[in-house]
């Protein structure tokens, strides 16, 4: 039987406006988790899409309306939709794709600290995200188990305080901005007295997928820290930069926060020099500096997103030809056991 379009309450413009006027926590709990609702909202019928129930059972659909609102209605190939839609391709087994491709997730479990690179530690505060990106390396990992509880948080802070070579603390996850203001503010207050820590860096996709999280209160908390604050956002396509998002980015910038972007090179999303150039240009226009373009982590279920190394390097040549050097992100690959992110041209 043909699927009929499922009218969703939020197909009405005023309902959408109402939803987007809610606070971030309300928007978060109202995120799409049901394919029928998302299809109805996007005016797509399910038989236009290569959906898989098995894929969504192993890693649930999750997408905030503020991100879905930047998708093109009626376009089954939308590059933003592709990032979140559970599809049959995820069930294919590709050689070399595994459950823990970066190889160090288990190492972090002890105290919620990952100290792999000189001078920088990664603090895992929460295993949750506002959105489930299909290509994410955490899709098959029991990430919630390694988040920082109160006890672990103290152990992590003790670890950082004891090692004077640590100059930068990176709040990562999951998404550290899913902590509420009190939790995040408390954590920053505990890092503040550690004299050898100069910078606090926040890796978050929330400014892009749930920009309502960037409130005046949050920015005030960040700005009041004695440390230099850096925000690394995650945006893969210029279409993600809605006016809601660019307003949030502007708020961060206006409080002296340096904002970088990391993207993942994804087949069918941004594996095109023109799209990559647009992304860099639009980011910079809104005060964000392109930092990294990551080659895909080889996580099981994400093989169909892979762009081969040769093709990736070819794309980067085109980008380098077209853009000023400061708009060219570094094409990198996370490698188990390496002392830094490997530049793709060193992997040949
Ligand atoms: C990516 C990463 C960092 C930060 O690396 P930069 O090159 O400084 O951005 C730190 N620790 C770990 C484990 C990482 O994966
Ligand atoms: S926001 Fe980042 S950590 Fe969360 S699912 Fe997407 S890629 Fe993974």
GROMACS .gro file of C-alpha atoms and ligand atoms in nm:
model
  371
    1UNK     CA    1   0.000   0.000   0.000
    2UNK     CA    2   0.123   0.346  -0.084
    3UNK     CA    3   0.212   0.559   0.211
    4UNK     CA    4   0.010   0.872   0.231
    5UNK     CA    5   0.154   1.195   0.352
    6UNK     CA    6   0.116   1.214   0.722
    7UNK     CA    7   0.007   1.562   0.813
    8UNK     CA    8   0.211   1.673   1.110
    9UNK     CA    9   0.097   1.956   1.335
   10UNK     CA   10   0.417   2.143   1.255
   11UNK     CA   11   0.351   2.164   0.884
   12UNK     CA   12   0.168   2.482   0.974
   13UNK     CA   13   0.393   2.782   0.962
   14UNK     CA   14   0.265   2.936   1.283
   15UNK     CA   15   0.326   2.613   1.474
   16UNK     CA   16   0.682   2.610   1.349
   17UNK     CA   17   0.730   2.969   1.462
   18UNK     CA   18   0.582   2.879   1.797
   19UNK     CA   19   0.812   2.583   1.837
   20UNK     CA   20   1.118   2.790   1.751
   21UNK     CA   21   1.018   3.051   2.008
   22UNK     CA   22   1.043   2.792   2.287
   23UNK     CA   23   1.346   2.770   2.510
   24UNK     CA   24   1.622   2.528   2.413
   25UNK     CA   25   1.518   2.257   2.655
   26UNK     CA   26   1.163   2.256   2.520
   27UNK     CA   27   1.290   2.250   2.164
   28UNK     CA   28   1.523   1.966   2.255
   29UNK     CA   29   1.243   1.753   2.396
   30UNK     CA   30   1.026   1.836   2.095
   31UNK     CA   31   1.288   1.714   1.846
   32UNK     CA   32   1.174   1.476   1.572
   33UNK     CA   33   1.226   1.113   1.671
   34UNK     CA   34   0.960   0.966   1.447
   35UNK     CA   35   1.015   0.921   1.075
   36UNK     CA   36   0.649   0.980   0.990
   37UNK     CA   37   0.651   1.315   1.164
   38UNK     CA   38   0.972   1.421   0.991
   39UNK     CA   39   0.840   1.307   0.650
   40UNK     CA   40   0.513   1.491   0.705
   41UNK     CA   41   0.696   1.807   0.800
   42UNK     CA   42   0.925   1.784   0.496
   43UNK     CA   43   0.636   1.695   0.260
   44UNK     CA   44   0.800   1.370   0.163
   45UNK     CA   45   0.630   1.034   0.137
   46UNK     CA   46   0.818   0.747   0.293
   47UNK     CA   47   0.842   0.554  -0.033
   48UNK     CA   48   1.059   0.832  -0.176
   49UNK     CA   49   1.324   0.748   0.083
   50UNK     CA   50   1.552   0.443   0.129
   51UNK     CA   51   1.445   0.411   0.493
   52UNK     CA   52   1.537   0.125   0.721
   53UNK     CA   53   1.363   0.036   1.044
   54UNK     CA   54   1.659  -0.182   1.146
   55UNK     CA   55   1.890   0.118   1.106
   56UNK     CA   56   1.668   0.339   1.319
   57UNK     CA   57   1.638   0.067   1.582
   58UNK     CA   58   2.013   0.040   1.620
   59UNK     CA   59   2.064   0.420   1.623
   60UNK     CA   60   1.751   0.627   1.662
   61UNK     CA   61   1.638   0.912   1.443
   62UNK     CA   62   1.682   1.238   1.629
   63UNK     CA   63   1.670   1.584   1.477
   64UNK     CA   64   1.565   1.917   1.628
   65UNK     CA   65   1.309   2.114   1.430
   66UNK     CA   66   1.547   2.410   1.405
   67UNK     CA   67   1.781   2.190   1.198
   68UNK     CA   68   1.501   2.025   0.997
   69UNK     CA   69   1.369   2.374   0.918
   70UNK     CA   70   1.683   2.434   0.709
   71UNK     CA   71   1.610   2.133   0.490
   72UNK     CA   72   1.445   2.184   0.153
   73UNK     CA   73   1.083   2.069   0.162
   74UNK     CA   74   1.006   1.789  -0.079
   75UNK     CA   75   1.371   1.708  -0.154
   76UNK     CA   76   1.455   1.345  -0.071
   77UNK     CA   77   1.822   1.418  -0.150
   78UNK     CA   78   1.858   1.715   0.078
   79UNK     CA   79   2.215   1.723   0.215
   80UNK     CA   80   2.096   1.800   0.569
   81UNK     CA   81   1.837   1.525   0.561
   82UNK     CA   82   2.100   1.277   0.445
   83UNK     CA   83   2.298   1.342   0.763
   84UNK     CA   84   2.016   1.228   0.991
   85UNK     CA   85   1.798   0.983   0.798
   86UNK     CA   86   1.825   0.613   0.899
   87UNK     CA   87   1.870   0.432   0.566
   88UNK     CA   88   1.920   0.077   0.443
   89UNK     CA   89   2.280   0.151   0.339
   90UNK     CA   90   2.372   0.148   0.707
   91UNK     CA   91   2.320  -0.227   0.720
   92UNK     CA   92   2.590  -0.296   0.459
   93UNK     CA   93   2.917  -0.418   0.599
   94UNK     CA   94   3.215  -0.234   0.459
   95UNK     CA   95   3.564  -0.374   0.516
   96UNK     CA   96   3.761  -0.178   0.774
   97UNK     CA   97   3.455  -0.027   0.942
   98UNK     CA   98   3.420  -0.114   1.310
   99UNK     CA   99   3.248  -0.011   1.634
  100UNK     CA  100   3.538   0.185   1.786
  101UNK     CA  101   3.730   0.319   1.486
  102UNK     CA  102   3.926   0.581   1.676
  103UNK     CA  103   4.041   0.310   1.913
  104UNK     CA  104   4.057   0.518   2.228
  105UNK     CA  105   3.704   0.536   2.357
  106UNK     CA  106   3.769   0.266   2.612
  107UNK     CA  107   4.074   0.455   2.743
  108UNK     CA  108   3.858   0.747   2.845
  109UNK     CA  109   3.630   0.542   3.066
  110UNK     CA  110   3.848   0.560   3.379
  111UNK     CA  111   3.802   0.924   3.472
  112UNK     CA  112   3.631   1.088   3.177
  113UNK     CA  113   3.957   1.243   3.059
  114UNK     CA  114   4.125   1.165   2.730
  115UNK     CA  115   4.484   1.284   2.734
  116UNK     CA  116   4.622   1.186   2.401
  117UNK     CA  117   4.775   1.505   2.263
  118UNK     CA  118   5.041   1.720   2.427
  119UNK     CA  119   4.909   2.007   2.638
  120UNK     CA  120   4.543   1.934   2.566
  121UNK     CA  121   4.296   1.711   2.741
  122UNK     CA  122   3.951   1.616   2.632
  123UNK     CA  123   3.686   1.607   2.901
  124UNK     CA  124   3.383   1.391   2.833
  125UNK     CA  125   3.094   1.548   3.021
  126UNK     CA  126   2.794   1.387   2.866
  127UNK     CA  127   2.732   1.114   2.616
  128UNK     CA  128   2.419   1.275   2.476
  129UNK     CA  129   2.364   1.483   2.167
  130UNK     CA  130   2.077   1.696   2.044
  131UNK     CA  131   2.093   1.527   1.707
  132UNK     CA  132   2.194   1.184   1.587
  133UNK     CA  133   2.429   1.216   1.291
  134UNK     CA  134   2.433   0.886   1.104
  135UNK     CA  135   2.809   0.901   1.041
  136UNK     CA  136   2.898   0.962   1.404
  137UNK     CA  137   3.166   0.744   1.564
  138UNK     CA  138   2.959   0.725   1.882
  139UNK     CA  139   2.669   0.549   1.711
  140UNK     CA  140   2.771   0.200   1.822
  141UNK     CA  141   2.942   0.288   2.145
  142UNK     CA  142   2.783   0.282   2.492
  143UNK     CA  143   2.890   0.641   2.534
  144UNK     CA  144   2.651   0.721   2.815
  145UNK     CA  145   2.856   0.493   3.038
  146UNK     CA  146   3.164   0.711   3.022
  147UNK     CA  147   3.014   1.044   3.105
  148UNK     CA  148   3.141   1.238   3.400
  149UNK     CA  149   2.942   1.190   3.718
  150UNK     CA  150   3.019   1.409   4.019
  151UNK     CA  151   3.291   1.175   4.143
  152UNK     CA  152   3.450   1.134   3.805
  153UNK     CA  153   3.438   1.507   3.751
  154UNK     CA  154   3.645   1.560   4.066
  155UNK     CA  155   3.892   1.292   3.957
  156UNK     CA  156   3.918   1.458   3.617
  157UNK     CA  157   3.982   1.800   3.770
  158UNK     CA  158   4.244   1.654   4.004
  159UNK     CA  159   4.415   1.497   3.707
  160UNK     CA  160   4.424   1.830   3.522
  161UNK     CA  161   4.541   2.022   3.830
  162UNK     CA  162   4.827   1.777   3.886
  163UNK     CA  163   4.969   1.798   3.535
  164UNK     CA  164   5.126   2.137   3.464
  165UNK     CA  165   5.182   2.056   3.098
  166UNK     CA  166   4.805   2.089   3.037
  167UNK     CA  167   4.730   2.435   2.897
  168UNK     CA  168   4.396   2.365   2.730
  169UNK     CA  169   4.088   2.180   2.847
  170UNK     CA  170   3.851   2.069   2.575
  171UNK     CA  171   3.492   2.006   2.676
  172UNK     CA  172   3.363   1.737   2.445
  173UNK     CA  173   3.111   1.457   2.445
  174UNK     CA  174   2.850   1.394   2.327
  175UNK     CA  175   2.770   1.761   2.337
  176UNK     CA  176   2.894   1.961   2.638
  177UNK     CA  177   2.638   2.237   2.577
  178UNK     CA  178   2.366   1.990   2.674
  179UNK     CA  179   2.480   2.053   3.029
  180UNK     CA  180   2.257   2.318   3.177
  181UNK     CA  181   2.394   2.660   3.268
  182UNK     CA  182   2.444   2.568   3.634
  183UNK     CA  183   2.636   2.250   3.549
  184UNK     CA  184   2.849   2.415   3.284
  185UNK     CA  185   2.910   2.724   3.496
  186UNK     CA  186   3.008   2.504   3.790
  187UNK     CA  187   3.253   2.309   3.579
  188UNK     CA  188   3.414   2.624   3.441
  189UNK     CA  189   3.439   2.767   3.793
  190UNK     CA  190   3.628   2.458   3.898
  191UNK     CA  191   3.869   2.485   3.607
  192UNK     CA  192   3.929   2.858   3.663
  193UNK     CA  193   4.164   2.830   3.964
  194UNK     CA  194   4.394   2.586   3.780
  195UNK     CA  195   4.664   2.834   3.684
  196UNK     CA  196   4.836   2.638   3.410
  197UNK     CA  197   4.513   2.601   3.211
  198UNK     CA  198   4.501   2.898   2.974
  199UNK     CA  199   4.220   2.803   2.743
  200UNK     CA  200   3.886   2.628   2.761
  201UNK     CA  201   3.765   2.494   2.432
  202UNK     CA  202   3.410   2.375   2.373
  203UNK     CA  203   3.336   2.129   2.094
  204UNK     CA  204   2.966   2.157   2.023
  205UNK     CA  205   2.721   2.112   1.741
  206UNK     CA  206   2.444   2.292   1.930
  207UNK     CA  207   2.510   2.641   1.787
  208UNK     CA  208   2.427   2.482   1.448
  209UNK     CA  209   2.150   2.232   1.528
  210UNK     CA  210   1.989   2.399   1.830
  211UNK     CA  211   2.097   2.764   1.822
  212UNK     CA  212   1.843   2.852   2.093
  213UNK     CA  213   2.102   2.705   2.333
  214UNK     CA  214   2.319   3.014   2.280
  215UNK     CA  215   2.147   3.244   2.527
  216UNK     CA  216   2.264   3.568   2.684
  217UNK     CA  217   2.297   3.378   3.012
  218UNK     CA  218   2.520   3.112   2.859
  219UNK     CA  219   2.741   3.363   2.687
  220UNK     CA  220   2.771   3.562   3.011
  221UNK     CA  221   2.887   3.248   3.193
  222UNK     CA  222   3.147   3.178   2.926
  223UNK     CA  223   3.265   3.538   2.907
  224UNK     CA  224   3.303   3.566   3.285
  225UNK     CA  225   3.555   3.285   3.297
  226UNK     CA  226   3.910   3.411   3.339
  227UNK     CA  227   4.026   3.177   3.063
  228UNK     CA  228   4.029   3.231   2.690
  229UNK     CA  229   3.719   3.062   2.551
  230UNK     CA  230   3.717   2.892   2.214
  231UNK     CA  231   3.413   2.736   2.053
  232UNK     CA  232   3.452   2.475   1.781
  233UNK     CA  233   3.120   2.422   1.606
  234UNK     CA  234   3.033   2.148   1.358
  235UNK     CA  235   2.872   2.256   1.033
  236UNK     CA  236   2.895   2.048   0.717
  237UNK     CA  237   2.698   2.249   0.463
  238UNK     CA  238   2.623   2.619   0.410
  239UNK     CA  239   2.249   2.542   0.422
  240UNK     CA  240   2.291   2.476   0.794
  241UNK     CA  241   2.366   2.845   0.849
  242UNK     CA  242   2.011   2.974   0.894
  243UNK     CA  243   1.951   3.323   1.033
  244UNK     CA  244   1.885   3.159   1.373
  245UNK     CA  245   2.229   3.003   1.359
  246UNK     CA  246   2.415   3.310   1.239
  247UNK     CA  247   2.250   3.519   1.513
  248UNK     CA  248   2.381   3.270   1.771
  249UNK     CA  249   2.729   3.281   1.616
  250UNK     CA  250   2.723   3.659   1.626
  251UNK     CA  251   2.636   3.653   1.996
  252UNK     CA  252   2.936   3.429   2.068
  253UNK     CA  253   3.164   3.652   1.864
  254UNK     CA  254   3.041   3.970   2.029
  255UNK     CA  255   3.159   3.833   2.363
  256UNK     CA  256   3.511   3.776   2.242
  257UNK     CA  257   3.477   3.403   2.187
  258UNK     CA  258   3.684   3.269   1.898
  259UNK     CA  259   3.471   3.039   1.685
  260UNK     CA  260   3.616   2.768   1.460
  261UNK     CA  261   3.436   2.511   1.249
  262UNK     CA  262   3.504   2.146   1.198
  263UNK     CA  263   3.322   1.958   0.926
  264UNK     CA  264   3.323   1.597   0.814
  265UNK     CA  265   3.373   1.518   0.449
  266UNK     CA  266   3.061   1.320   0.357
  267UNK     CA  267   2.961   1.159   0.032
  268UNK     CA  268   2.632   1.303  -0.092
  269UNK     CA  269   2.650   1.594   0.152
  270UNK     CA  270   2.957   1.807   0.085
  271UNK     CA  271   3.190   1.605  -0.142
  272UNK     CA  272   3.196   1.880  -0.401
  273UNK     CA  273   3.450   2.163  -0.424
  274UNK     CA  274   3.184   2.425  -0.485
  275UNK     CA  275   2.988   2.320  -0.177
  276UNK     CA  276   3.304   2.319   0.034
  277UNK     CA  277   3.394   2.667  -0.092
  278UNK     CA  278   3.046   2.796  -0.014
  279UNK     CA  279   3.072   2.650   0.333
  280UNK     CA  280   3.402   2.825   0.403
  281UNK     CA  281   3.284   3.156   0.259
  282UNK     CA  282   2.956   3.155   0.450
  283UNK     CA  283   3.121   3.052   0.776
  284UNK     CA  284   3.374   3.332   0.747
  285UNK     CA  285   3.106   3.582   0.659
  286UNK     CA  286   2.952   3.500   0.996
  287UNK     CA  287   3.273   3.519   1.191
  288UNK     CA  288   3.370   3.152   1.192
  289UNK     CA  289   3.711   3.027   1.082
  290UNK     CA  290   3.724   2.695   0.896
  291UNK     CA  291   3.950   2.469   1.105
  292UNK     CA  292   3.930   2.101   1.020
  293UNK     CA  293   3.769   1.895   0.748
  294UNK     CA  294   3.771   1.541   0.884
  295UNK     CA  295   3.794   1.228   0.679
  296UNK     CA  296   3.519   0.996   0.799
  297UNK     CA  297   3.585   0.780   1.105
  298UNK     CA  298   3.533   0.425   0.986
  299UNK     CA  299   3.241   0.342   1.207
  300UNK     CA  300   3.014   0.049   1.121
  301UNK     CA  301   2.700   0.175   0.949
  302UNK     CA  302   2.863   0.480   0.788
  303UNK     CA  303   3.046   0.324   0.493
  304UNK     CA  304   2.818   0.487   0.237
  305UNK     CA  305   2.939   0.830   0.354
  306UNK     CA  306   3.301   0.759   0.276
  307UNK     CA  307   3.499   0.975   0.034
  308UNK     CA  308   3.824   0.804  -0.061
  309UNK     CA  309   4.157   0.964   0.022
  310UNK     CA  310   4.255   1.030  -0.340
  311UNK     CA  311   3.921   1.193  -0.414
  312UNK     CA  312   3.939   1.395  -0.093
  313UNK     CA  313   4.283   1.530  -0.181
  314UNK     CA  314   4.164   1.616  -0.530
  315UNK     CA  315   3.871   1.810  -0.385
  316UNK     CA  316   4.104   1.998  -0.153
  317UNK     CA  317   4.324   2.098  -0.445
  318UNK     CA  318   4.022   2.254  -0.609
  319UNK     CA  319   3.931   2.431  -0.287
  320UNK     CA  320   4.286   2.557  -0.241
  321UNK     CA  321   4.286   2.691  -0.594
  322UNK     CA  322   3.960   2.878  -0.543
  323UNK     CA  323   3.998   3.023  -0.194
  324UNK     CA  324   4.241   3.234   0.007
  325UNK     CA  325   4.455   3.016   0.231
  326UNK     CA  326   4.277   3.120   0.549
  327UNK     CA  327   3.950   2.976   0.419
  328UNK     CA  328   4.096   2.632   0.347
  329UNK     CA  329   4.032   2.388   0.633
  330UNK     CA  330   4.298   2.127   0.714
  331UNK     CA  331   4.197   1.788   0.582
  332UNK     CA  332   4.271   1.552   0.869
  333UNK     CA  333   4.221   1.203   0.997
  334UNK     CA  334   4.200   1.086   1.355
  335UNK     CA  335   4.435   0.793   1.400
  336UNK     CA  336   4.478   0.562   1.696
  337UNK     CA  337   4.820   0.611   1.851
  338UNK     CA  338   4.910   0.930   1.657
  339UNK     CA  339   5.030   1.236   1.851
  340UNK     CA  340   4.814   1.475   1.652
  341UNK     CA  341   4.547   1.465   1.384
  342UNK     CA  342   4.719   1.338   1.074
  343UNK     CA  343   4.713   1.558   0.767
  344UNK     CA  344   4.556   1.365   0.484
  345UNK     CA  345   4.845   1.422   0.243
  346UNK     CA  346   5.076   1.244   0.492
  347UNK     CA  347   4.859   0.933   0.473
  348UNK     CA  348   4.924   0.858   0.106
  349LIG     C1  349   4.095   1.624   1.826
  349LIG     C2  350   4.147   1.597   1.958
  349LIG     C3  351   4.208   1.698   2.035
  349LIG     C4  352   4.224   1.837   1.983
  349LIG     O1  353   4.317   1.839   1.880
  349LIG     P1  354   4.352   1.977   1.806
  349LIG     O2  355   4.438   1.934   1.693
  349LIG     O3  356   4.423   2.062   1.905
  349LIG     O4  357   4.224   2.038   1.763
  349LIG     C5  358   4.257   1.665   2.159
  349LIG     N1  359   4.248   1.539   2.208
  349LIG     C6  360   4.192   1.441   2.137
  349LIG     C7  361   4.188   1.305   2.194
  349LIG     C8  362   4.139   1.466   2.010
  349LIG     O5  363   4.081   1.367   1.942
  350LIG     S1  364   2.663   1.615   1.705
  350LIG    FE1  365   2.872   1.532   1.688
  350LIG     S2  366   2.890   1.382   1.855
  350LIG    FE2  367   2.669   1.429   1.827
  350LIG     S3  368   2.590   1.271   1.683
  350LIG    FE3  369   2.653   1.448   1.560
  350LIG     S4  370   2.867   1.405   1.502
  350LIG    FE4  371   2.815   1.272   1.674
   0.00000   0.00000   0.00000
